[in-house]
Amino acid sequence: MIKEWATVISWSNGLAQVSCDVKSSCSSCSSRAGCGSRVLNKLGPQTEHTLSVSSAEPLVVGQKVELGISEGSLLTSAMLVYMTPLLGMFVMAAIFQLLFVSDLVSFAGGVLGGVGGFLIARGLSPKLASREAWQPIIISIGLPPDLLRVDNTSSELSQ
């Protein structure tokens, strides 16, 4: 189970909207200067992800929850996203090479196969995402933010 903490944005009728922060390990790495991943992370938007998760227990805005998703569903979706276009590209390039014996036509077949694989993955992903096993679940719920109160008056009196 892969776990991540999220903050509750809203809760209504058993459905919670939660927000997960995008984390980057680039600030703690010792090879920041020569790393290509750091450059790619700067190019993308540093936003947060919003998810809908079912929760029978009422939640408060600002409350922290721990989400979990099975490793199998994450690995399967990654295989679908990355391998389908790659497989389509190689298969179509090989077929076009056998049929036309031209590198340029083989390249065009590879591009066509890659785009076709992407479209297949895009079509299959909503069907797979609707499965119950692929949905994130709430593993644990933190205390509401207004439940804890820090009283500074006692520490000021002791000084």
mmCIF file of C-alpha atoms in Angstrom:
data_model
loop_
_atom_site.group_PDB
_atom_site.id
_atom_site.type_symbol
_atom_site.label_atom_id
_atom_site.label_comp_id
_atom_site.label_asym_id
_atom_site.label_seq_id
_atom_site.Cartn_x
_atom_site.Cartn_y
_atom_site.Cartn_z
ATOM 1 C CA MET A 1 0.000 0.000 0.000
ATOM 2 C CA ILE A 2 1.368 3.390 -1.013
ATOM 3 C CA LYS A 3 0.464 6.076 1.532
ATOM 4 C CA GLU A 4 0.246 9.866 1.351
ATOM 5 C CA TRP A 5 -1.137 12.549 3.660
ATOM 6 C CA ALA A 6 -3.772 14.948 2.333
ATOM 7 C CA THR A 7 -5.768 17.901 3.643
ATOM 8 C CA VAL A 8 -9.562 17.923 3.571
ATOM 9 C CA ILE A 9 -11.012 20.715 1.430
ATOM 10 C CA SER A 10 -14.676 19.792 1.860
ATOM 11 C CA TRP A 11 -16.903 16.934 3.003
ATOM 12 C CA SER A 12 -20.493 16.325 1.943
ATOM 13 C CA ASN A 13 -22.715 13.222 1.986
ATOM 14 C CA GLY A 14 -19.878 10.752 2.497
ATOM 15 C CA LEU A 15 -17.616 12.220 -0.180
ATOM 16 C CA ALA A 16 -14.521 14.173 0.799
ATOM 17 C CA GLN A 17 -12.526 16.470 -1.449
ATOM 18 C CA VAL A 18 -8.887 16.260 -0.381
ATOM 19 C CA SER A 19 -5.781 18.064 -1.572
ATOM 20 C CA CYS A 20 -2.355 16.444 -1.824
ATOM 21 C CA ASP A 21 0.743 18.602 -2.093
ATOM 22 C CA VAL A 22 3.245 17.918 -4.866
ATOM 23 C CA LYS A 23 6.479 16.804 -3.270
ATOM 24 C CA SER A 24 9.883 17.091 -4.798
ATOM 25 C CA SER A 25 12.981 15.575 -3.276
ATOM 26 C CA CYS A 26 15.230 17.959 -5.183
ATOM 27 C CA SER A 27 15.707 20.268 -2.220
ATOM 28 C CA SER A 28 17.307 17.538 -0.127
ATOM 29 C CA CYS A 29 19.504 15.916 -2.774
ATOM 30 C CA SER A 30 23.251 16.550 -2.719
ATOM 31 C CA SER A 31 23.653 16.615 -6.518
ATOM 32 C CA ARG A 32 21.227 19.461 -7.230
ATOM 33 C CA ALA A 33 23.557 21.351 -9.571
ATOM 34 C CA GLY A 34 23.957 18.642 -12.205
ATOM 35 C CA CYS A 35 20.606 16.887 -12.030
ATOM 36 C CA GLY A 36 18.253 16.798 -15.005
ATOM 37 C CA SER A 37 15.225 15.897 -12.872
ATOM 38 C CA ARG A 38 15.562 19.147 -10.975
ATOM 39 C CA VAL A 39 15.341 21.095 -14.237
ATOM 40 C CA LEU A 40 12.269 19.105 -15.307
ATOM 41 C CA ASN A 41 10.588 19.685 -11.936
ATOM 42 C CA LYS A 42 11.045 23.431 -12.359
ATOM 43 C CA LEU A 43 9.326 23.316 -15.767
ATOM 44 C CA GLY A 44 6.142 21.696 -14.497
ATOM 45 C CA PRO A 45 3.526 23.419 -12.384
ATOM 46 C CA GLN A 46 4.101 23.155 -8.647
ATOM 47 C CA THR A 47 0.453 22.797 -7.745
ATOM 48 C CA GLU A 48 -1.556 20.459 -5.601
ATOM 49 C CA HIS A 49 -3.743 17.551 -6.659
ATOM 50 C CA THR A 50 -7.411 17.368 -5.653
ATOM 51 C CA LEU A 51 -9.086 13.979 -5.218
ATOM 52 C CA SER A 52 -12.554 12.759 -4.255
ATOM 53 C CA VAL A 53 -12.487 10.028 -1.627
ATOM 54 C CA SER A 54 -15.425 8.320 0.067
ATOM 55 C CA SER A 55 -15.585 8.727 3.842
ATOM 56 C CA ALA A 56 -18.426 7.559 6.055
ATOM 57 C CA GLU A 57 -17.029 9.557 8.966
ATOM 58 C CA PRO A 58 -17.669 13.322 8.842
ATOM 59 C CA LEU A 59 -14.536 15.347 8.175
ATOM 60 C CA VAL A 60 -13.683 18.976 8.896
ATOM 61 C CA VAL A 61 -12.035 21.401 6.482
ATOM 62 C CA GLY A 62 -8.296 21.491 7.188
ATOM 63 C CA GLN A 63 -8.225 18.030 8.765
ATOM 64 C CA LYS A 64 -5.394 15.712 7.713
ATOM 65 C CA VAL A 65 -6.155 12.238 6.361
ATOM 66 C CA GLU A 66 -3.822 9.473 5.266
ATOM 67 C CA LEU A 67 -4.706 8.081 1.846
ATOM 68 C CA GLY A 68 -3.631 4.718 0.505
ATOM 69 C CA ILE A 69 -3.650 3.050 -2.896
ATOM 70 C CA SER A 70 -2.540 -0.469 -3.725
ATOM 71 C CA GLU A 71 0.806 -0.953 -5.428
ATOM 72 C CA GLY A 72 -0.753 -3.243 -8.020
ATOM 73 C CA SER A 73 -3.149 -0.634 -9.325
ATOM 74 C CA LEU A 74 -0.412 1.991 -9.461
ATOM 75 C CA LEU A 75 1.978 -0.311 -11.320
ATOM 76 C CA THR A 76 -0.724 -1.439 -13.743
ATOM 77 C CA SER A 77 -1.692 2.136 -14.559
ATOM 78 C CA ALA A 78 1.963 3.077 -15.061
ATOM 79 C CA MET A 79 2.413 0.103 -17.393
ATOM 80 C CA LEU A 80 -0.681 1.157 -19.335
ATOM 81 C CA VAL A 81 0.457 4.756 -19.691
ATOM 82 C CA TYR A 82 4.078 4.052 -20.631
ATOM 83 C CA MET A 83 4.101 0.655 -22.320
ATOM 84 C CA THR A 84 1.044 0.920 -24.593
ATOM 85 C CA PRO A 85 2.423 3.786 -26.721
ATOM 86 C CA LEU A 86 5.899 2.227 -26.702
ATOM 87 C CA LEU A 87 4.585 -1.162 -27.783
ATOM 88 C CA GLY A 88 2.386 0.461 -30.453
ATOM 89 C CA MET A 89 5.357 2.413 -31.758
ATOM 90 C CA PHE A 90 7.603 -0.660 -32.100
ATOM 91 C CA VAL A 91 4.919 -2.916 -33.574
ATOM 92 C CA MET A 92 3.735 -0.418 -36.179
ATOM 93 C CA ALA A 93 7.310 0.569 -37.109
ATOM 94 C CA ALA A 94 8.175 -3.114 -37.628
ATOM 95 C CA ILE A 95 5.049 -3.756 -39.710
ATOM 96 C CA PHE A 96 5.658 -0.682 -41.880
ATOM 97 C CA GLN A 97 9.322 -1.673 -42.304
ATOM 98 C CA LEU A 98 8.329 -5.166 -43.460
ATOM 99 C CA LEU A 99 5.650 -3.885 -45.834
ATOM 100 C CA PHE A 100 7.382 -0.883 -47.391
ATOM 101 C CA VAL A 101 11.143 -1.454 -46.720
ATOM 102 C CA SER A 102 11.749 2.228 -46.190
ATOM 103 C CA ASP A 103 13.129 3.943 -43.121
ATOM 104 C CA LEU A 104 11.018 7.051 -43.592
ATOM 105 C CA VAL A 105 7.810 5.020 -43.870
ATOM 106 C CA SER A 106 8.916 2.950 -40.880
ATOM 107 C CA PHE A 107 9.392 6.161 -38.904
ATOM 108 C CA ALA A 108 5.895 7.321 -39.905
ATOM 109 C CA GLY A 109 4.520 3.937 -38.828
ATOM 110 C CA GLY A 110 6.271 4.269 -35.488
ATOM 111 C CA VAL A 111 4.764 7.709 -34.929
ATOM 112 C CA LEU A 112 1.362 6.395 -35.948
ATOM 113 C CA GLY A 113 1.725 3.421 -33.594
ATOM 114 C CA GLY A 114 2.836 5.636 -30.703
ATOM 115 C CA VAL A 115 -0.141 7.951 -31.138
ATOM 116 C CA GLY A 116 -2.447 4.946 -31.500
ATOM 117 C CA GLY A 117 -1.050 3.409 -28.319
ATOM 118 C CA PHE A 118 -1.577 6.689 -26.502
ATOM 119 C CA LEU A 119 -5.200 6.810 -27.674
ATOM 120 C CA ILE A 120 -5.747 3.204 -26.586
ATOM 121 C CA ALA A 121 -4.332 3.980 -23.135
ATOM 122 C CA ARG A 122 -6.480 7.095 -22.936
ATOM 123 C CA GLY A 123 -9.588 5.080 -23.809
ATOM 124 C CA LEU A 124 -8.863 2.275 -21.360
ATOM 125 C CA SER A 125 -7.900 4.443 -18.389
ATOM 126 C CA PRO A 126 -11.421 5.688 -17.453
ATOM 127 C CA LYS A 127 -12.726 2.108 -17.503
ATOM 128 C CA LEU A 128 -9.903 0.898 -15.283
ATOM 129 C CA ALA A 129 -10.088 3.929 -12.988
ATOM 130 C CA SER A 130 -13.721 3.185 -12.171
ATOM 131 C CA ARG A 131 -12.745 -0.096 -10.509
ATOM 132 C CA GLU A 132 -13.123 -0.124 -6.728
ATOM 133 C CA ALA A 133 -9.628 -1.564 -6.202
ATOM 134 C CA TRP A 134 -8.074 1.378 -8.067
ATOM 135 C CA GLN A 135 -9.656 4.045 -5.873
ATOM 136 C CA PRO A 136 -7.700 5.662 -3.031
ATOM 137 C CA ILE A 137 -8.984 4.909 0.438
ATOM 138 C CA ILE A 138 -8.671 6.729 3.751
ATOM 139 C CA ILE A 139 -6.394 4.739 6.039
ATOM 140 C CA SER A 140 -6.305 7.033 9.053
ATOM 141 C CA ILE A 141 -7.780 10.360 10.068
ATOM 142 C CA GLY A 142 -5.951 13.047 12.010
ATOM 143 C CA LEU A 143 -7.498 15.268 14.638
ATOM 144 C CA PRO A 144 -9.514 18.257 13.429
ATOM 145 C CA PRO A 145 -7.471 21.471 13.414
ATOM 146 C CA ASP A 146 -9.786 23.235 15.887
ATOM 147 C CA LEU A 147 -9.658 20.416 18.457
ATOM 148 C CA LEU A 148 -6.143 21.214 19.667
ATOM 149 C CA ARG A 149 -5.429 24.535 21.287
ATOM 150 C CA VAL A 150 -2.107 25.836 22.483
ATOM 151 C CA ASP A 151 -2.313 28.007 25.595
ATOM 152 C CA ASN A 152 0.647 30.369 25.828
ATOM 153 C CA THR A 153 -0.483 32.112 29.016
ATOM 154 C CA SER A 154 0.853 29.385 31.337
ATOM 155 C CA SER A 155 4.310 29.474 29.733
ATOM 156 C CA GLU A 156 4.421 33.286 29.955
ATOM 157 C CA LEU A 157 3.534 33.183 33.663
ATOM 158 C CA SER A 158 6.323 30.724 34.506
ATOM 159 C CA GLN A 159 8.970 32.993 33.032
#
